[in-house]
Short mmCIF file of C-alpha atoms in Angstrom, two decimals:
data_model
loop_
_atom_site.label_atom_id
_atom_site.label_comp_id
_atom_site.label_asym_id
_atom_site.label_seq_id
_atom_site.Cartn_x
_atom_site.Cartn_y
_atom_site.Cartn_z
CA UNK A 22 114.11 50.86 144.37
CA UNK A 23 114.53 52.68 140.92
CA UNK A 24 116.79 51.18 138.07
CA UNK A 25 119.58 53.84 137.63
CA UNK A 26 120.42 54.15 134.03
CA UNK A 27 123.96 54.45 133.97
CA UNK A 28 124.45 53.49 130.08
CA UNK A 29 124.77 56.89 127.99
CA UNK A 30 127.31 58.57 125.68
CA UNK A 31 128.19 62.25 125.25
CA UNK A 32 130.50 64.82 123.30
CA UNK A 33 130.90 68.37 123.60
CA UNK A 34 131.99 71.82 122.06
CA UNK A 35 132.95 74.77 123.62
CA UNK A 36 129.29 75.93 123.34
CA UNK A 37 127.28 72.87 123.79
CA UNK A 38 126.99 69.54 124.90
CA UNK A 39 125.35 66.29 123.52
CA UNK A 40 124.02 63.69 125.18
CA UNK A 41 122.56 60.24 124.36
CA UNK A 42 120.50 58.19 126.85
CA UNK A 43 119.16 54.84 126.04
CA UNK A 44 116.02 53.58 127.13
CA UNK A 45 115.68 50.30 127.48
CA UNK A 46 112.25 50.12 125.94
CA UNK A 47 110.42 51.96 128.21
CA UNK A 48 108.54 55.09 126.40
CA UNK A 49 109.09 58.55 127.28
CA UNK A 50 107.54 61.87 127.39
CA UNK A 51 108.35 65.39 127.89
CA UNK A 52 106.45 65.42 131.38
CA UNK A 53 109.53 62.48 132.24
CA UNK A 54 112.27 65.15 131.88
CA UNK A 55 113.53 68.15 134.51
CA UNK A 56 116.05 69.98 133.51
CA UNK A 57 117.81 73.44 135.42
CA UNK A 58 120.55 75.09 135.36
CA UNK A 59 123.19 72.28 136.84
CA UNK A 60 120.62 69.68 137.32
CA UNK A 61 119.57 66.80 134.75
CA UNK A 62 116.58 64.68 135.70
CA UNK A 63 115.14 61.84 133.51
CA UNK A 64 112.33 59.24 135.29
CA UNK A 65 110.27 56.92 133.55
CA UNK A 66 109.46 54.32 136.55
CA UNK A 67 111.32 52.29 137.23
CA UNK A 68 114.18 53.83 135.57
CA UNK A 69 115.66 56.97 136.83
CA UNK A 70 118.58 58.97 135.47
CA UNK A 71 120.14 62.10 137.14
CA UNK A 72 123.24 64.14 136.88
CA UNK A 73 124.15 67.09 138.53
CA UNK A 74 125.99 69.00 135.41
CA UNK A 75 129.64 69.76 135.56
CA UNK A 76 129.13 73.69 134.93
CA UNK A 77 125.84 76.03 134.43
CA UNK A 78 123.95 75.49 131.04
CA UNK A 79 121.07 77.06 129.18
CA UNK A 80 118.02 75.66 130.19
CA UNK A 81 115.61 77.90 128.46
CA UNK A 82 117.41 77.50 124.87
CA UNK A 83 118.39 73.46 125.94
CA UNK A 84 116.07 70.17 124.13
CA UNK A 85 115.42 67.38 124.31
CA UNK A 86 114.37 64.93 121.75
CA UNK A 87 112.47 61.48 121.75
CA UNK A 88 112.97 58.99 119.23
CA UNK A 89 113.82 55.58 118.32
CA UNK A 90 114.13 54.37 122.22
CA UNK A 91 117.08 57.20 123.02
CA UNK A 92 116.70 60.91 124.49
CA UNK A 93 118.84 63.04 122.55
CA UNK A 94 120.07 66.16 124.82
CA UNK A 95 121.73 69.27 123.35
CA UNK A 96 122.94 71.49 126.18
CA UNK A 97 123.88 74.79 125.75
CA UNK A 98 126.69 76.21 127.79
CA UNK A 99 126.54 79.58 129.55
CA UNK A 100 130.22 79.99 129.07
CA UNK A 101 132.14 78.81 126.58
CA UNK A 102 134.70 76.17 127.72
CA UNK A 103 135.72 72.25 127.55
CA UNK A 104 134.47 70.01 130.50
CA UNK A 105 136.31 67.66 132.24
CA UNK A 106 133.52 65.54 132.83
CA UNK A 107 129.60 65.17 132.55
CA UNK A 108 128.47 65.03 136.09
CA UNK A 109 130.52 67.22 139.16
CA UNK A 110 132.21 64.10 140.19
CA UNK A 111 134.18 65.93 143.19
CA UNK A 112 131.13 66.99 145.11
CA UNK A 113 129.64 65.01 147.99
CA UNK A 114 126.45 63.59 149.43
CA UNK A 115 125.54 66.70 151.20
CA UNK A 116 126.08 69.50 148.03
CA UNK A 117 124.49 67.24 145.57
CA UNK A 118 121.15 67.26 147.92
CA UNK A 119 121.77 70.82 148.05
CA UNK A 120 121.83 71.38 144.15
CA UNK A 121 118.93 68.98 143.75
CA UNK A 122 116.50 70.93 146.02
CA UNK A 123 118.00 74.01 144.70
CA UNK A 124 117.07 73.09 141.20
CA UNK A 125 113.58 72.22 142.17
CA UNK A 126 113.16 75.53 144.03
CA UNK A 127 114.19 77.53 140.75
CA UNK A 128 111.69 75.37 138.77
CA UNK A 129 108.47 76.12 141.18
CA UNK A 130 109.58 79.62 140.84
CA UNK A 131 109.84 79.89 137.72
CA UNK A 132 106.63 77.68 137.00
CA UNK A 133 105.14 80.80 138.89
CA UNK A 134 106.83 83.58 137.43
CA UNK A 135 105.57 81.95 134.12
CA UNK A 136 101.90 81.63 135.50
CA UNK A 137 102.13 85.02 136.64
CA UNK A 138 102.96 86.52 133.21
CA UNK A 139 100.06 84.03 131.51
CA UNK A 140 97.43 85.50 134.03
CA UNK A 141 98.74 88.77 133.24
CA UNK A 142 98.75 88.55 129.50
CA UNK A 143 95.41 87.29 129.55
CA UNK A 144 93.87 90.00 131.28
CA UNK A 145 95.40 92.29 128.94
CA UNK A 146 94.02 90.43 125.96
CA UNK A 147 90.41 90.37 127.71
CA UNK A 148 91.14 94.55 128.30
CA UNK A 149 92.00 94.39 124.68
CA UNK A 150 89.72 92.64 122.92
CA UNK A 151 87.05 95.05 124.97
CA UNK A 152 88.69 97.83 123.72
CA UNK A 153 89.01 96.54 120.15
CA UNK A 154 85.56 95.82 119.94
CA UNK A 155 83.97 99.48 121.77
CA UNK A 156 86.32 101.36 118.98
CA UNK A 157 85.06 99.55 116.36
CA UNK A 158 81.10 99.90 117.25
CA UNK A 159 82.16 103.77 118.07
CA UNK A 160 83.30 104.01 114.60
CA UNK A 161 80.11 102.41 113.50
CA UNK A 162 78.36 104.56 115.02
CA UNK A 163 79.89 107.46 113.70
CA UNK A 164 79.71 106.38 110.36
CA UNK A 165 76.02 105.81 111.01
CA UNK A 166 75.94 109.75 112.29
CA UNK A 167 77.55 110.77 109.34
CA UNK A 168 75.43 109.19 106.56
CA UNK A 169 72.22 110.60 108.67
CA UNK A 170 73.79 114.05 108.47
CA UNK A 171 74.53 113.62 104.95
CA UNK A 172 71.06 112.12 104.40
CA UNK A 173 69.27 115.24 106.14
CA UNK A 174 71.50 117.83 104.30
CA UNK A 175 70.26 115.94 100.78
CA UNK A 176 66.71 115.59 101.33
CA UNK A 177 67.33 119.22 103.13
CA UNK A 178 68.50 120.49 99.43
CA UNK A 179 65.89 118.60 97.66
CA UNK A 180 63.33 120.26 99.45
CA UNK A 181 64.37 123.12 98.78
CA UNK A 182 64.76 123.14 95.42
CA UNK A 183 60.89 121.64 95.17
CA UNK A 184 59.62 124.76 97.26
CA UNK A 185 61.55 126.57 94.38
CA UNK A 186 60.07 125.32 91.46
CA UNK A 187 56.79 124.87 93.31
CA UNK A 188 57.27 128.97 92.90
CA UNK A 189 57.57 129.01 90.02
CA UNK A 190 54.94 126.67 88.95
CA UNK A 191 52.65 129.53 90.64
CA UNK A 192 54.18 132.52 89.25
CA UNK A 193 54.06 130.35 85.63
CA UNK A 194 50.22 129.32 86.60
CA UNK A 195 49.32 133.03 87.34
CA UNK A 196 50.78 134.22 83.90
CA UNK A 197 48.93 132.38 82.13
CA UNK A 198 45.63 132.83 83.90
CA UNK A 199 45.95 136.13 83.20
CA UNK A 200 46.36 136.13 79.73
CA UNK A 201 43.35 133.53 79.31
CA UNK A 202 41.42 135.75 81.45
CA UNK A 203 42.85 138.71 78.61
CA UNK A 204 41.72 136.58 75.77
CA UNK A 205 38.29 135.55 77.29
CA UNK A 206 37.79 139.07 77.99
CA UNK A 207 38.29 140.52 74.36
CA UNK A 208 36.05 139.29 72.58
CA UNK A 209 33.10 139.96 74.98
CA UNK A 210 34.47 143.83 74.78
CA UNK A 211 34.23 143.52 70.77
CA UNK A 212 31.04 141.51 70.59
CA UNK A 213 29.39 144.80 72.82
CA UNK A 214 30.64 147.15 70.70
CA UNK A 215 29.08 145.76 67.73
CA UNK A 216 25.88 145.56 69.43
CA UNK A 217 25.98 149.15 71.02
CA UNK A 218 26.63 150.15 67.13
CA UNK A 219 23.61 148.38 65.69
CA UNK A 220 21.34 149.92 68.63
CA UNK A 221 22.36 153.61 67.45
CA UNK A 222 19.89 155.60 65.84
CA UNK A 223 21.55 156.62 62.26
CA UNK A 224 18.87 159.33 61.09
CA UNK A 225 15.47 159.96 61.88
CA UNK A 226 13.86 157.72 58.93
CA UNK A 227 14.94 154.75 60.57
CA UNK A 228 13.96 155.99 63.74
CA UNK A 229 10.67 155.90 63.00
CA UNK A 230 10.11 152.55 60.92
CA UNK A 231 11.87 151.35 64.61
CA UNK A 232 8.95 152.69 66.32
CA UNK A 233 6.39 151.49 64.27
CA UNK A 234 8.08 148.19 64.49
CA UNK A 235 7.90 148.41 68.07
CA UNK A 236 4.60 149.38 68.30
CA UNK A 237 3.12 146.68 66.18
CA UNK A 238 4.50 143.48 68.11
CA UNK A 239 3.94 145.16 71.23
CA UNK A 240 5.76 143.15 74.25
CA UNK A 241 8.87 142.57 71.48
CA UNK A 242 11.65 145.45 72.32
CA UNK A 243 15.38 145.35 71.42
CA UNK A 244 16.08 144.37 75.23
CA UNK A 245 14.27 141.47 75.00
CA UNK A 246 16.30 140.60 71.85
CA UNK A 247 19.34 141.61 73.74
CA UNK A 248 18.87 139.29 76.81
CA UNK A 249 18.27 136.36 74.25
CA UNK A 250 21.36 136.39 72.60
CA UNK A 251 23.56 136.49 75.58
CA UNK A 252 21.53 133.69 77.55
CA UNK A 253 23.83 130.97 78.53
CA UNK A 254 22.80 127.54 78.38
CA UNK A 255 21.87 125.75 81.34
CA UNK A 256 24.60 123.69 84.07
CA UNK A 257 24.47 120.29 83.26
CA UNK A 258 22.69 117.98 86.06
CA UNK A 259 25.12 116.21 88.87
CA UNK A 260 25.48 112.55 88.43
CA UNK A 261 27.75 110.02 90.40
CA UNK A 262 30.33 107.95 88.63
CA UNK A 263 31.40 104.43 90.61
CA UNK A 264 34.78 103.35 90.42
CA UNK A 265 35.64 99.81 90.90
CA UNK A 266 39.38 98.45 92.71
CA UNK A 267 40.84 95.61 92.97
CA UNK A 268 41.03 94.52 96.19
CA UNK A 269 44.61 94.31 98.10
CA UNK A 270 46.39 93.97 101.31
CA UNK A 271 48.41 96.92 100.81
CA UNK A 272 47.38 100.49 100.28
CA UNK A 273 49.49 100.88 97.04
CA UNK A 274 48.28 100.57 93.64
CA UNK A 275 48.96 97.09 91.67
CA UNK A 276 50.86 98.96 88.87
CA UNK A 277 53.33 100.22 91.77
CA UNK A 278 53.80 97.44 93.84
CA UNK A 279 56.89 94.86 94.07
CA UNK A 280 54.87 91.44 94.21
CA UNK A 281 57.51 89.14 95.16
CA UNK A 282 58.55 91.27 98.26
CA UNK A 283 54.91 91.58 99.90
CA UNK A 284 54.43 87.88 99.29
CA UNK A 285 57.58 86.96 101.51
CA UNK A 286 56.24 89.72 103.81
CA UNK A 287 52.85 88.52 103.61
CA UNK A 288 54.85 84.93 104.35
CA UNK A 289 57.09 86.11 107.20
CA UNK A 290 53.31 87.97 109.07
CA UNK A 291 52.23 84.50 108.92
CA UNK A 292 54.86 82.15 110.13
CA UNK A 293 54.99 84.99 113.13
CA UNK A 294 51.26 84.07 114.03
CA UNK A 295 51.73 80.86 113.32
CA UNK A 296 54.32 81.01 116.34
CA UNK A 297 52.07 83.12 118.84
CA UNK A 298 49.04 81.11 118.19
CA UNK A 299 50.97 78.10 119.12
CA UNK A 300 52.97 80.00 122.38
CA UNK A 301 49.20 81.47 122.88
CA UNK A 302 48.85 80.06 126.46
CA UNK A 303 52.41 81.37 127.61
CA UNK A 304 52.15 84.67 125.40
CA UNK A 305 48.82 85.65 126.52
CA UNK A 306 49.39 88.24 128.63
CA UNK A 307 51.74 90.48 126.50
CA UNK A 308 50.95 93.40 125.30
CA UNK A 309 50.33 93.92 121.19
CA UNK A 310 53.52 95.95 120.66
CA UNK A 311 55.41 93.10 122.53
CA UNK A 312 54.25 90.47 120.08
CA UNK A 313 56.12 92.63 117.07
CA UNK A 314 59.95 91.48 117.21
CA UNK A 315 60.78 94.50 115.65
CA UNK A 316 59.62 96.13 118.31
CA UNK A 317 60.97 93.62 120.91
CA UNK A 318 64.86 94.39 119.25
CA UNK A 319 64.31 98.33 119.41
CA UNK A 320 63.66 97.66 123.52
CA UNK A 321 66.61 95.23 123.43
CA UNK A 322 68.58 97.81 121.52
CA UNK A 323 67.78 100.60 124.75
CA UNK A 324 68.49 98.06 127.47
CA UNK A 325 71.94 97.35 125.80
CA UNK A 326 72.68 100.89 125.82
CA UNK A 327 71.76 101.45 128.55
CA UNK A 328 73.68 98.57 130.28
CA UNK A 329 71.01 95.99 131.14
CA UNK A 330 72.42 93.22 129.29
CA UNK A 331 70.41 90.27 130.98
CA UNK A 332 67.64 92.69 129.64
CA UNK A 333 68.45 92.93 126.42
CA UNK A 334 69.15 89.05 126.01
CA UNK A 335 65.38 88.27 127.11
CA UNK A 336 63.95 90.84 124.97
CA UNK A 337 66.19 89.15 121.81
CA UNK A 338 65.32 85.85 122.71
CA UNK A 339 61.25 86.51 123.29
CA UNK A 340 61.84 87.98 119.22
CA UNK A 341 63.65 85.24 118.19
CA UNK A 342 61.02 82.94 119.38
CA UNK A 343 58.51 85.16 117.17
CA UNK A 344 60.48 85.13 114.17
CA UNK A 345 64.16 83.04 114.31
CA UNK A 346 64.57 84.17 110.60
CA UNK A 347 66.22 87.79 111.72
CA UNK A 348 70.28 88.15 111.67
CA UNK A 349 70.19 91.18 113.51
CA UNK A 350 68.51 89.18 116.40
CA UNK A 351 71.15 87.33 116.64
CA UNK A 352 73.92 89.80 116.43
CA UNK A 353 72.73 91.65 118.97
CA UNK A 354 72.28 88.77 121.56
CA UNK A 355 75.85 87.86 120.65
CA UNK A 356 76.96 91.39 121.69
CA UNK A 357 75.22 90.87 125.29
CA UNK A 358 76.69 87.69 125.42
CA UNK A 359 79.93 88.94 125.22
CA UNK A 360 79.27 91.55 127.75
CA UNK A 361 77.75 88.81 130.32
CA UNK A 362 81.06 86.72 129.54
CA UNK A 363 78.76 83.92 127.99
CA UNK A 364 81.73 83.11 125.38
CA UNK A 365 80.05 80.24 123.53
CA UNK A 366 76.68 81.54 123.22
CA UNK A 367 78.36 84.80 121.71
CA UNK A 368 80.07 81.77 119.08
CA UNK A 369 76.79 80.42 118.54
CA UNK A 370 75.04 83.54 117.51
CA UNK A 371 77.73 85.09 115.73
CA UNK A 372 77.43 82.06 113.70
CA UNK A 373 73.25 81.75 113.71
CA UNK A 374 73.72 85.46 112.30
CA UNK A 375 76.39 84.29 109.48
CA UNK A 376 74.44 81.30 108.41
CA UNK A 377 71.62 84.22 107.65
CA UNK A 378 72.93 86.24 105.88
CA UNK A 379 73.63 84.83 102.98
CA UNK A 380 74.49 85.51 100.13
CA UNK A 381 76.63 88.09 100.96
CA UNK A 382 75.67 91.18 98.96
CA UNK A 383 76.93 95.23 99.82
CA UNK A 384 73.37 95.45 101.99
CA UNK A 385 74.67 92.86 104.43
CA UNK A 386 78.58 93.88 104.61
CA UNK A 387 78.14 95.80 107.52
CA UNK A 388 76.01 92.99 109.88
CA UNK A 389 78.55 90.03 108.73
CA UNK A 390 81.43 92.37 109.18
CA UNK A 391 80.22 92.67 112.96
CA UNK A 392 79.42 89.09 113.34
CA UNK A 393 83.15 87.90 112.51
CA UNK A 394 84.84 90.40 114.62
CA UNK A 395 82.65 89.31 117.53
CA UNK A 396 82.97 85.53 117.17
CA UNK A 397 86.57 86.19 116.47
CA UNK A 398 86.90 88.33 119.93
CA UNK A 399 84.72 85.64 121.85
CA UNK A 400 87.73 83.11 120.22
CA UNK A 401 90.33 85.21 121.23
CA UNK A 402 88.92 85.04 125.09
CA UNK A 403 88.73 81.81 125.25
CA UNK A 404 92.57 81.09 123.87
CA UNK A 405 91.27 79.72 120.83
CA UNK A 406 93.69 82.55 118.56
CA UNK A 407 93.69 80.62 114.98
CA UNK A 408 89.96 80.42 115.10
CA UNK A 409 89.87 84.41 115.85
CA UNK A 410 92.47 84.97 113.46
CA UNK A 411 90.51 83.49 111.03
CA UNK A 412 87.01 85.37 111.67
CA UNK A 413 89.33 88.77 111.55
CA UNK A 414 90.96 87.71 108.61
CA UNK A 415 87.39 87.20 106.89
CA UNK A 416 86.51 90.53 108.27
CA UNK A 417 89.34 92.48 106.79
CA UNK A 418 88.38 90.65 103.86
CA UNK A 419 85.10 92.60 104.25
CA UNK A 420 86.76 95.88 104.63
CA UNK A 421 90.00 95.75 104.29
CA UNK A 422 91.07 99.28 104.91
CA UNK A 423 89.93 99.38 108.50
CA UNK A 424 93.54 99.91 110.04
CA UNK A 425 91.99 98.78 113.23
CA UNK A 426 91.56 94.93 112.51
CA UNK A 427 94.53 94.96 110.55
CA UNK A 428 96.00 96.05 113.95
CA UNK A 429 93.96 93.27 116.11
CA UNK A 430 95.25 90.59 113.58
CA UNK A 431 98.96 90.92 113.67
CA UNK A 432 98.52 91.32 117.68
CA UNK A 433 96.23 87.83 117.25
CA UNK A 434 99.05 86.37 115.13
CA UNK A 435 101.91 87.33 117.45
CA UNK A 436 99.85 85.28 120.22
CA UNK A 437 99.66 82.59 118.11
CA UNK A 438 103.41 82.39 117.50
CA UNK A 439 104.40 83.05 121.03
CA UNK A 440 102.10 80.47 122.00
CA UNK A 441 103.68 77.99 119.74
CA UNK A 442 107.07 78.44 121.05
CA UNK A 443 106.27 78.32 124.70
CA UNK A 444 105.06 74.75 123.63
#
């Protein structure tokens, strides 16, 4: 048999009513207390207090506290008036049963009203979050198409202009071969004419010392003389010149080349063969291409697209076993993961990805930006809200004018507070 507790003291106003209910010693907890509309329920075995109220309260804004071995009630009337008494003291056996089993039957329903609305509100925080996360990769990926077109239109203009001076360059180039050709050409012209003049005949006295002249050297003529002084000397004899390089990895010049980035290149090729040589016996049979996990994220990349998310995740996690030093690796997996509803695997890549980039410079806002919202939305779906506020917090940090995530947050941190006064 239970210990009734019949010990307690209480006041009222015309708005509320106070109760105080020893306990004896025995230690309470909210899960001990039932409380509806006319019914009052306290049972901490073996002691059991009940009171079916004098008039209808407010048991949504009513509480309760526990402290210092008492329950401290504060009851809030529906209407405002004085009681007579605590408890309905006129009723009998048969309406108290009635108002206890009423009371209960409110409570289950309620209980499942309240269920009801959580199952609800968390399918439209799942629709949500899904939604929230396609509009932000949408805008991504229009800001992606945008800085392409604006790319294409730049390297469209530069082009241009280079076929442009490239015209130029030719019309300058044909100028001046011209006017070499002009100043090559004149002096030749002059140089005949001077030797046309000297050939004339001036009178007829030196006409004939000329002959004689002739005739007494005999194969000597003024042709012969002629050819002599324009012969050109001779083309100089081909000969091969050897040219000796340093040799390199890479096809670019020393002079050009960035040392430090090909020798963590060179580093990265190695650790990657490093891995296949020692997955040889269980890689074997892949192709060349599929041993490249750049290659192995582009197919990833097309099977997420395209929907195959199971897919995508084996194609991510054959690269990351080639090279586990890649953020975007991660990122992506953590995208499929969310897909597949794999909520803590998204968490754990999200963060893999994080821990990678770093530090964070301009290059990599875009790839941590991504990595927060999606750890944050994986928190969200799971209930956790002040761990997701606090990945889209550090993502507005990232950018904070994106009026979407400032959107996402306040929604986050009105979950948060409802969620704290439900409790």
């Amino acid at each position: 048999m239970p210990v009734w507790l019949r010990e307690h003291s209480w006041r009222q106003t015309p708005t509320a009513v106070y109760l105080s209910l020893p306990l004896r010693g025995a230690r309470a907890t909210p899960a001990n207390i039932f409380c509806s509309e006319r019914y009052l329920k306290v049972s901490i075995p073996p002691f059991l207090f009940e009171a079916v109220l004098y008039a209808p309260i407010d048991d949504t804004n009513s509480t309760a506290k526990i402290g210092n071995g008492n329950i401290f009630f504060t009851l809030y009337k529906k209407e405002p008036a004085l009681w007579d008494s605590l408890t309905l003291a006129s009723a009998d056996k048969e309406q108290l049963q009635y108002l206890r089993e009423n009371a209960v039957l409110k409570a289950q329903e309620k209980a499942k009203e309240e269920t009801e609305a959580k199952k609800i509100t968390k399918q439209e925080h799942k629709k949500y979050a899904l939604e929230a996360t396609m509009k932000l990769e949408e805008a991504e990926r229009k800001r992606i198409e945008a800085l392409k077109e604006k790319e294409r239109q730049k390297v469209a203009k530069e082009l241009e202009l280079w076929k442009n001076q490239q015209k130029d360059g030719d019309k300058y180039k044909s100028i001046q071969k011209k006017e070499e050709l002009h100043q090559e050409i004149e002096p030749l012209k002059e140089r005949k004419n001077e030797k046309m003049n000297k050939t004339r005949i001036p009178n007829e006295g030196s006409s004939k010392t000329r002959l004689k002249s002739t005739r007494g050297h005999g194969s000597c003529s003024i042709f012969s003389q002629k050819l002599k002084e324009e012969q050109l000397p001779a083309p100089r004899a081909p000969a091969t010149i050897k040219v000796n390089f340093t040799p390199r990895v890479f096809p670019t010049a020393l002079r050009e080349s960035r040392v430090a980035e090909e020798e963590e290149w060179l580093h990265k090729q190695a650790e990657a063969r490093r891995i296949i040589n020692s997955d040889l016996a269980e890689l074997e049979d892949l192709k060349e291409e599929e041993k490249n996990p750049d290659w192995l994220k582009d197919k990833g990349n097309k099977m997420f697209a395209m929907g195959d998310y199971l897919g995508a995740v084996n194609a991510y996690n054959l690269a990351v076993r080639l090279n586990n030093k890649l953020p975007l690796l991660y990122l992506n997996r953590a995208a499929c993961h969310l897909k597949l509803r794999n909520l803590h695997k998204a968490i754990e890549d999200s963060s893999k990805a994080l821990e990678l980039l770093t530090p964070p410079v301009p290059d990599n806002e875009n790839a941590r930006l991504k990595a927060h919202v999606r750890r944050g939305t994986a928190f969200c779906q799971l209930e956790l809200y002040t761990e997701g506020l606090q990945d889209y917090e550090a993502a507005l940090k990232i950018d904070p004018r994106n009026k979407i995530l400032e959107k996402d947050a306040e929604k986050i941190r009105h979950l948060i507070q409802g969620t704290m006064q439900s409790s």
